[in-house]
Structure formats: C-alpha cells, structure tokens
Tab-separated table of C-alpha atoms and ligand atoms in Angstrom:
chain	number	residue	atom	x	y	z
A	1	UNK	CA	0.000	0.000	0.000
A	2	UNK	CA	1.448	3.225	-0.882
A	3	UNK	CA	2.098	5.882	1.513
A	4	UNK	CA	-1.045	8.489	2.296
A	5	UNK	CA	0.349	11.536	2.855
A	6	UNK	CA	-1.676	14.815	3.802
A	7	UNK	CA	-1.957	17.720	1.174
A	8	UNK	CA	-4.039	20.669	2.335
A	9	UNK	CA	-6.707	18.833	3.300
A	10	UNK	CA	-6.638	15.881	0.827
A	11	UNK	CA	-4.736	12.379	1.132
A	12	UNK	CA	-2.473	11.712	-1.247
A	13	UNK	CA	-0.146	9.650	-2.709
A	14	UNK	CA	3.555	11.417	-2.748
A	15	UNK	CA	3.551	10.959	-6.828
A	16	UNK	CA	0.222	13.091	-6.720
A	17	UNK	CA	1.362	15.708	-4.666
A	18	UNK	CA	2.394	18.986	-6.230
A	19	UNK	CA	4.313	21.942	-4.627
A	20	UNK	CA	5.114	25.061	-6.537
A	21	UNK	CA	8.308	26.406	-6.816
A	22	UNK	CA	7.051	29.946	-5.541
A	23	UNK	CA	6.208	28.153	-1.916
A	24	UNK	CA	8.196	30.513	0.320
A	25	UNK	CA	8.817	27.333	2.650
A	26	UNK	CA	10.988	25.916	-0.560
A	27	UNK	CA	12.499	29.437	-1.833
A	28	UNK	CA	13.073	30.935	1.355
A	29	UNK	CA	12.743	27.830	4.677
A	30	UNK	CA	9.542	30.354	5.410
A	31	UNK	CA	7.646	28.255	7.582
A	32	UNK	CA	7.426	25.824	10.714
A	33	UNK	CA	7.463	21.965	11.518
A	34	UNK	CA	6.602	19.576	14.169
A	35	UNK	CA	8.339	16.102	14.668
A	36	UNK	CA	6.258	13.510	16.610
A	37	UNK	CA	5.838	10.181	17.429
A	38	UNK	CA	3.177	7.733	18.158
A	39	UNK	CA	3.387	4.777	20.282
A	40	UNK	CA	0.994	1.983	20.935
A	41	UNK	CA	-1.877	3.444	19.480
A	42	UNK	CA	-1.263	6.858	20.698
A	43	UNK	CA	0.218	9.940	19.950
A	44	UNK	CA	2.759	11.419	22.393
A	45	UNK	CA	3.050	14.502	23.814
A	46	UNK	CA	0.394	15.458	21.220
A	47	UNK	CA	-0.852	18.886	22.674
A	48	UNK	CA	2.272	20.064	23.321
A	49	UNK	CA	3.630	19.574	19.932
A	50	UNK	CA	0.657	20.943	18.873
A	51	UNK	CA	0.764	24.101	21.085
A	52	UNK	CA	4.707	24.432	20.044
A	53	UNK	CA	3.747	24.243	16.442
A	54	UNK	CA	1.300	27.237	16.661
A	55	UNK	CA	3.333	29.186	18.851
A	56	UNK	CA	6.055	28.995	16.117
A	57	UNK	CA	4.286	30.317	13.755
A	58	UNK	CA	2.309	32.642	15.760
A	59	UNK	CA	5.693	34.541	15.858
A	60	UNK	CA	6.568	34.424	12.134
A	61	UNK	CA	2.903	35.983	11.750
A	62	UNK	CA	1.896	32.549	9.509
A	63	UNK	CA	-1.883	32.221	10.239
A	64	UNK	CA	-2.336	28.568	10.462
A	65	UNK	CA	-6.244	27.911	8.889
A	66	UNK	CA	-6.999	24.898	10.946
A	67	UNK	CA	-8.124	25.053	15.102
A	68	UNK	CA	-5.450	23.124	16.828
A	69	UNK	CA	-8.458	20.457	16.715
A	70	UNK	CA	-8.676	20.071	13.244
A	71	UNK	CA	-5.017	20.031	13.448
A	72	UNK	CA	-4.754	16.802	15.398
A	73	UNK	CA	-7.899	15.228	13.541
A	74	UNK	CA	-6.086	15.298	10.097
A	75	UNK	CA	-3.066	13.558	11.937
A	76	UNK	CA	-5.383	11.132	13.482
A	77	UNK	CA	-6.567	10.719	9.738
A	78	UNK	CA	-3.334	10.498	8.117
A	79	UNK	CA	-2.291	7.691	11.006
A	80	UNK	CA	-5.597	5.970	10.263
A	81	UNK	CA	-5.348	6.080	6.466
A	82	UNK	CA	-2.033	4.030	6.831
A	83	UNK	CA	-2.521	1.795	9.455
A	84	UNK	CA	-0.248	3.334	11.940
A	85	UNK	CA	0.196	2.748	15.724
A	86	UNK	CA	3.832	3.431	16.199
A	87	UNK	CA	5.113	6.024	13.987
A	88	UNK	CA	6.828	9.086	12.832
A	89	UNK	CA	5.043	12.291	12.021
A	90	UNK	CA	6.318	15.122	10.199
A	91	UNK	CA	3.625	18.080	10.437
A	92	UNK	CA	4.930	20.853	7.954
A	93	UNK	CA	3.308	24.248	7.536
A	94	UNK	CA	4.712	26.929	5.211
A	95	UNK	CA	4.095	30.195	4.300
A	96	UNK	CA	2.451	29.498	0.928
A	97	UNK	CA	2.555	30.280	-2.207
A	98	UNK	CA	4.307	34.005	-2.847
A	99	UNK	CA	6.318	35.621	-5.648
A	100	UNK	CA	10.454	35.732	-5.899
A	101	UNK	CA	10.759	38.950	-3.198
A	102	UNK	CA	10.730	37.197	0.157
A	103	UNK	CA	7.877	39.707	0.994
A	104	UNK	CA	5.465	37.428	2.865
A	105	UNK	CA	2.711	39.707	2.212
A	106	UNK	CA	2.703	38.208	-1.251
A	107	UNK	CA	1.537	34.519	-0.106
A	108	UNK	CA	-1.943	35.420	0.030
A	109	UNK	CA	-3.208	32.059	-1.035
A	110	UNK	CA	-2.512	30.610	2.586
A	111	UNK	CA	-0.085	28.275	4.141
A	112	UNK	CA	0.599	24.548	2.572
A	113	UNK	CA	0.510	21.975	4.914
A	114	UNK	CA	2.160	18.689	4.467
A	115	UNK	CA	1.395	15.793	6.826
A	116	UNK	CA	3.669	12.685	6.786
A	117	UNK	CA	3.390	9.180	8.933
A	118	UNK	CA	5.857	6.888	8.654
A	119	UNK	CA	7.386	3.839	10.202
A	120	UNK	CA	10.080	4.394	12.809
A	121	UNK	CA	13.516	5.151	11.959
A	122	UNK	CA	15.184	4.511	15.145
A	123	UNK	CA	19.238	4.484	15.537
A	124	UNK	CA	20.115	1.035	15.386
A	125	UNK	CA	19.538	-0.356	18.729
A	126	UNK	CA	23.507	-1.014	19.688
A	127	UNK	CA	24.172	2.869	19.701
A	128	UNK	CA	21.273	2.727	22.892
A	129	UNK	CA	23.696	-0.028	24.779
A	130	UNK	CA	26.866	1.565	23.911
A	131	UNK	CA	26.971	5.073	23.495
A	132	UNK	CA	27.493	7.757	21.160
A	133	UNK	CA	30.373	9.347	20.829
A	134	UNK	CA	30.525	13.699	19.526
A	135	UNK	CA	32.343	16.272	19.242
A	136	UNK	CA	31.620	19.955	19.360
A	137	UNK	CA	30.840	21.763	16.013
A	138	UNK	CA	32.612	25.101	15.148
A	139	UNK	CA	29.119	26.443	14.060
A	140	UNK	CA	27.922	28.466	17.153
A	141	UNK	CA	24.228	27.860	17.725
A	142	UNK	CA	22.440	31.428	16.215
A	143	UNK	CA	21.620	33.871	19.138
A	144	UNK	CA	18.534	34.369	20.335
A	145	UNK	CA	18.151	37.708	19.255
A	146	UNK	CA	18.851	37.114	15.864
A	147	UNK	CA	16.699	34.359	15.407
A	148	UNK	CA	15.249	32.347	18.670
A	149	UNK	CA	15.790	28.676	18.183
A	150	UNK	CA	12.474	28.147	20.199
A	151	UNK	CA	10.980	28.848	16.502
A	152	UNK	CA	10.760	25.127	15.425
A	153	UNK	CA	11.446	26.780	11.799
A	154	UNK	CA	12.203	25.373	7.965
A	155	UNK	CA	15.697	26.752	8.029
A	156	UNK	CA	17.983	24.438	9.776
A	157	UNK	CA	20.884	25.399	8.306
A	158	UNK	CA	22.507	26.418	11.797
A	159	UNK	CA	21.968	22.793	12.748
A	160	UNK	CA	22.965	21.140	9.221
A	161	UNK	CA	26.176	23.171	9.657
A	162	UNK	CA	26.499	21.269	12.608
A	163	UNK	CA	25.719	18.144	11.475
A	164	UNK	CA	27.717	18.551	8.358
A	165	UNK	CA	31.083	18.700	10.955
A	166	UNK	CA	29.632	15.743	13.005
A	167	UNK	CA	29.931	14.089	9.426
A	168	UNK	CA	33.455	14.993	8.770
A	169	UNK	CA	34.550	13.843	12.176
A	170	UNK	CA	32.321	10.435	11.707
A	171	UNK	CA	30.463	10.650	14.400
A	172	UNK	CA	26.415	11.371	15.050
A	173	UNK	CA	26.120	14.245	16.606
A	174	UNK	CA	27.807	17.434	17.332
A	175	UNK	CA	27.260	19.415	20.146
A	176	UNK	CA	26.670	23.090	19.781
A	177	UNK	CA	27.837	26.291	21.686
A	178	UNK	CA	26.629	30.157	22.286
A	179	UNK	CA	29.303	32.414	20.870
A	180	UNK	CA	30.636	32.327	24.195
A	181	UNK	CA	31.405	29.067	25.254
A	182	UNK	CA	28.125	28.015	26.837
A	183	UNK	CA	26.821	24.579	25.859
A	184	UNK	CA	23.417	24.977	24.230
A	185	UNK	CA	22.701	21.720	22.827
A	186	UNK	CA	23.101	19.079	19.685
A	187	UNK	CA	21.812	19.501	16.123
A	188	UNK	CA	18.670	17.728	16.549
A	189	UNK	CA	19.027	16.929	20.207
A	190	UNK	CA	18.758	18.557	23.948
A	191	UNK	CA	21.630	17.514	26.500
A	192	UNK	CA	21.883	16.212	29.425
A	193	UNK	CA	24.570	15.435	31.932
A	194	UNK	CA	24.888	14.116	35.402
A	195	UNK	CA	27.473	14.953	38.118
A	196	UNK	CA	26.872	13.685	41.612
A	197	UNK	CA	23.471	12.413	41.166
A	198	UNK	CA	22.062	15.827	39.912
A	199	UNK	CA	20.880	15.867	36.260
A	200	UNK	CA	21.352	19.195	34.373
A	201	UNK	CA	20.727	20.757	31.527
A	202	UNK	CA	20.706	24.156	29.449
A	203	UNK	CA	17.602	26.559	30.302
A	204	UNK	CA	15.363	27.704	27.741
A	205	UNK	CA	16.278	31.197	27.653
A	206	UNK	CA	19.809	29.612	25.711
A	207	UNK	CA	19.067	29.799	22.119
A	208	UNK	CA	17.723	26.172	22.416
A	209	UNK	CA	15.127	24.435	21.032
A	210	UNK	CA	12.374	24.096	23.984
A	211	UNK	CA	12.402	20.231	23.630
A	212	UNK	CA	9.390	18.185	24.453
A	213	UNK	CA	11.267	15.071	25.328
A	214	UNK	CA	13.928	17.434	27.533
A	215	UNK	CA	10.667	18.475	29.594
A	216	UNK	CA	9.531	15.197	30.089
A	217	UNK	CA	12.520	14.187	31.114
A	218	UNK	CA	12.651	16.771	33.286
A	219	UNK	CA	9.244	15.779	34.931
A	220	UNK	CA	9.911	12.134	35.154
A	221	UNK	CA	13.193	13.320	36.936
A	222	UNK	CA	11.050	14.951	39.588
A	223	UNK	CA	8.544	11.669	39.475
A	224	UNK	CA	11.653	9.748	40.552
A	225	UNK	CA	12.553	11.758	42.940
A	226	UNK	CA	16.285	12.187	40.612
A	227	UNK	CA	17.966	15.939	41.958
A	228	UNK	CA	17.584	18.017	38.587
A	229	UNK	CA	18.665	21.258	37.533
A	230	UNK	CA	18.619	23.770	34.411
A	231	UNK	CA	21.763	25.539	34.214
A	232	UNK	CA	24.543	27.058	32.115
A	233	UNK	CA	27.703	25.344	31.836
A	234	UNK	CA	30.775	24.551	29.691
A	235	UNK	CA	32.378	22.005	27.723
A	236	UNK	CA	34.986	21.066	30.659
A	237	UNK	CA	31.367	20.060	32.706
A	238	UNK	CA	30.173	17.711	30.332
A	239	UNK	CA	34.145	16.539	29.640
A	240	UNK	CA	34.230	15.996	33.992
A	241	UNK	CA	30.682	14.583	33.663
A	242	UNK	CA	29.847	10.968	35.266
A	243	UNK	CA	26.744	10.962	32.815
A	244	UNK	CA	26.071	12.132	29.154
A	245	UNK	CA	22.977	11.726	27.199
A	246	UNK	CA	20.649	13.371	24.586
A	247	UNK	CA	17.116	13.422	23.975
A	248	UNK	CA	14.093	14.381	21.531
A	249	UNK	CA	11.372	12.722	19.686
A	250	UNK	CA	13.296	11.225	16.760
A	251	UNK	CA	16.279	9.530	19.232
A	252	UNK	CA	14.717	9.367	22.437
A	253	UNK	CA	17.198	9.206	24.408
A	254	UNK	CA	20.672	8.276	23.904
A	255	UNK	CA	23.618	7.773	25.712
A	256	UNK	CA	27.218	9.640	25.274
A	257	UNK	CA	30.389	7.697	26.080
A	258	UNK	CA	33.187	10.286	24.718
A	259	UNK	CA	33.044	13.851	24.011
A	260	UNK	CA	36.300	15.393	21.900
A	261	UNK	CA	38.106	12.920	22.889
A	262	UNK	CA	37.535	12.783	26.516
A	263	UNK	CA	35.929	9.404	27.798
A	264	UNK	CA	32.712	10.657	29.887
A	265	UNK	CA	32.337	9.170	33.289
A	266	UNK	CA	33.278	5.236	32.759
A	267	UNK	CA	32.869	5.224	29.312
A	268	UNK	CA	29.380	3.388	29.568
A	269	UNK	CA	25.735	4.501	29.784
A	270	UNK	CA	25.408	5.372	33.571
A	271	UNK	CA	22.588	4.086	35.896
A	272	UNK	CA	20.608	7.761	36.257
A	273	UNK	CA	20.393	7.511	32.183
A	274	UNK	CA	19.379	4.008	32.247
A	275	UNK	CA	17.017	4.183	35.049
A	276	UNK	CA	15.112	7.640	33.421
A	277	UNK	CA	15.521	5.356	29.750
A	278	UNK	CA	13.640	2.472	31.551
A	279	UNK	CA	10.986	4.898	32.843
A	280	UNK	CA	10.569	7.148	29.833
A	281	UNK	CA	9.399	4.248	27.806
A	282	UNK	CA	6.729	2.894	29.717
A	283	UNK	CA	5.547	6.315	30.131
A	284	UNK	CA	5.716	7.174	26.433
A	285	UNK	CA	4.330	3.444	25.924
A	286	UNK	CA	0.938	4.177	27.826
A	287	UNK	CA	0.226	7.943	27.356
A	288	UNK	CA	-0.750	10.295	24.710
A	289	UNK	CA	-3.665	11.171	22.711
A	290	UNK	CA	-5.917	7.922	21.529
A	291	UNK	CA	-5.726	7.336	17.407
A	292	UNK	CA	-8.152	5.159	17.181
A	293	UNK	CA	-10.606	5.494	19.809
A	294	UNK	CA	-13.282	7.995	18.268
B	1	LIG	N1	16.887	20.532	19.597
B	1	LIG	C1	16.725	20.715	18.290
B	1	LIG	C2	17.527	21.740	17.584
B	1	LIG	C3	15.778	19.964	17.590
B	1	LIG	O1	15.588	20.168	16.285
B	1	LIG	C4	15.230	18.810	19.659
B	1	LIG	C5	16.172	19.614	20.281
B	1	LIG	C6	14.413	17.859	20.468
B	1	LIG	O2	13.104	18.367	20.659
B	1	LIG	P1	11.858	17.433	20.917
B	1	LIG	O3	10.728	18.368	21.106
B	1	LIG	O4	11.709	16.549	19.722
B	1	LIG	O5	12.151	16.659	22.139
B	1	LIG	C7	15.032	18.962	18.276
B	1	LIG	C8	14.055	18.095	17.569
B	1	LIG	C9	14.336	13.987	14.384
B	1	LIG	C10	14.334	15.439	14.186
B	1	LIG	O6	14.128	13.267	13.399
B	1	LIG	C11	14.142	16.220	15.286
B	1	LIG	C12	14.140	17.565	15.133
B	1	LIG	C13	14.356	18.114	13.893
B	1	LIG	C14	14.561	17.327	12.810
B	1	LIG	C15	14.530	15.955	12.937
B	1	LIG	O7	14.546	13.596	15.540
B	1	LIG	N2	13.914	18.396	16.172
C-alpha cells in the first residue's frame, strides 16, 4: 500500500502531490514543523507539539487555517489512512505560495501543509547499549536575538552546519555552543549530563530548542525523585561529567560515552540515564492522545 500523505486537506499519494516552486517554505525555509511520534496506538506529547507548532508560527505571523483540533484530527486521519500505531510524524506548515521577493505579504493564497506518517527510523539499537560518541561543532548555535531557536522553523541550516562537521569527524552528533562558550545543545538533540546524582541541563532562555522530550525528562526526573537542575555550563562540565545523554522525539534518548576525545564518566551509559531510559518508555508506551478510539 502506498504511503497516504496529507496535502491541504486531501490524502495523497507522494507521486500526486504537487508543490510550486514559488512556496516561500521551498524558496526561502519560510515556515514551521513539528516532529512527533506515536506509540501503541497513541500519539505522544500530542498537545504540546501541537501548542509548540502554533506558537512557532504565531511569531513568524503565519496564520495557520486549521483550530489546533482540526489540526490533530487530520493527523489522526493520516495515522488511520495508513494503518499506523507506532510512527513518525512530520507536520509541515509553510508560508504558501508568494512571488520571488521574500515579501510574505505576497503569499496570500494561505499556508501549505504537508502531513507525513511513517514507520520508525530509530538508531540502530547497539548505539542505545553503547553510546554515542561527539564532538563539538565550530558552528555556534544562532543567538537568540537574531533568530530564537524556540521557533521550530524550515531553516535548519545552523543545525545542518552542525551536522555537516559531526559528518566529517564520523560521528552522530555534534554538540553546539553560544558564541561564548556556553553549551546549548546538539543539532537535533537537547543535553543532558549528570554529576553527583544531579541531572542538568541548558535553560530555555539559551538559544535552544524548547524540547518536548527534555521536559519530560525533566518531569519524570522529579517523578523519581532524581535531583535536577537547568543551568549554564561549559564544555569542561560535560568533559568531567559521570553521565552524558541526549534526547528528543526522533532519538529518544541516547547515551554519550566520549566527548572530543575525553571518555565521559566510565565510558558506559550510567545508571541515572538508564534508570530515566527504563521509565521514559513505559511512560511514552501508555500515554498520549488515543488514534483510534473515536
Ligand atoms: N533541539 C533541536 C535543535 C531539535 O531540532 C530537539 C532539540 C528535540 O526536541 P523534541 O521536542 O523533539 O524533544 C530537536 C528536535 C528527528 C528530528 O528526526 C528532530 C528535530 C528536527 C529534525 C529531525 O529527531 N527536532
């Protein structure tokens, strides 16, 4: 059966779906985008994703034509439509349709929106035993008051510039600094560390992505009763950590064993990571908004 995919309100098959060269998300990276997952039946953290989604484009002034709603009913359709209970969703809203200026004024036909549900593409399982290994990118994550991260935007080229030097040093990730020194987080990832039984991690008001999986974590931290803490630090932290790892929807969570070269803690995934690991999936395995059930 061949992926259903939604297109402005229609499902389609990818070979029927046409986007026009003038959509300011494709000349320009004008718009936003949601990753998300659904497991068991349900689909995680779906408000939130929701909320962040709307927020984002709330403050690039796109006007989103669905309620938030009719929003999660099309997902619910597009999960339906291919049989999915554990998945991948890719929720994609651009500007529209404009001219060449980058004057969004001139996409007056409305946003496109693009649903996609896929299978899961998980890191192979081993790299959740071992470890990751990373290094730290060059690229300086983009200050806040140039362009807040919290925007869940189309351009990621801050974060592919990133990645691209996580590449050349053939490893996964990279992590990613203010211009001063302060560790923000990875290219598609929040961090964590642990030192002395406290878990801590960058606050928001870092140009950082406001992670959905780093608040959970957060939460199921307090749940456990785990000491927790958001706070700015530097790379010699995480090198003197006892406990690396880093989290969002697409990874989960993952452990780090070595950062530039320095072996973190014992050079295996620690027991606070494995123990909020062991709890994050039963809670992601029994919560989240019902696909199936109206
Ligand atoms: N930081 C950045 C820069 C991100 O893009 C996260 C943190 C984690 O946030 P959530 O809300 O997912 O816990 C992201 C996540 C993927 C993928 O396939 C994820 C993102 C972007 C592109 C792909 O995991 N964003």
């Amino acid at each position: 059966m061949a992926l259903l995919i939604w297109f402005n309100g229609e499902l389609l098959e990818e070979k029927d779906i046409r986007i026009s060269p003038f959509d300011h998300g494709f000349l320009y990276g004008d718009g936003v985008f949601e990753g998300i997952r659904a497991y068991n039946g349900r689909i995680f953290k779906c408000w939130e994703h929701i909320d962040r989604l709307y927020e984002s484009a709330h403050t690039l002034m796109i006007d989103i034509p669905l309620s938030k709603k009719e929003m999660v009913e099309a997902m619910k359709k597009t999960l339906r439509a291919n049989e999915l209970r554990d998945a991948y969703i890719r929720l994609v809203v651009s500007r529209g349709r404009g001219d060449l200026g980058i004057d969004p004024r001139r996409c007056d036909r409305g946003p496109t929106i693009v649903i996609i549900a896929t299978g899961l593409a998980l890191y192979p399982e081993e790299l959740y035993e071992k470890g990751l290994k990373v290094v730290t990118a060059n690229t300086r994550r983009i200050p806040a008051d140039s362009f807040n991260p919290r925007v869940k935007s189309l351009n990621y080229l801050n974060n592919i510039m990133g990645k691209i030097e996580a590449n050349n040093y053939g490893v996964p990730e990279a992590i990613m600094l203010t211009d001063n020194g302060i560790v923000c987080e990875c290219t598609a990832d929040n961090l964590f560390f642990v030192k002395n039984g406290t878990v801590v991690t960058p606050p928001t008001w870092l140009p950082i992505l406001d992670g959905i999986t780093r608040k959970t974590i957060l939460w199921l931290c307090g749940e456990l009763d785990i000491p927790h803490k958001e706070d700015c630090f530097t790379l010699h932290d995480i090198y003197n950590a006892d406990e690396m790892f880093l989290c969002g929807t697409g990874a989960e969570l993952i452990p780090v064993i070595e950062v530039d070269g320095r072996t973190v803690g014992d050079g295996t995934p620690g027991p606070i990571f494995r123990k909020i690991l062991e709890h994050f999936r039963v809670y992601a395995n029994s919560h989240g908004e019902p696909i199936y059930e109206d």
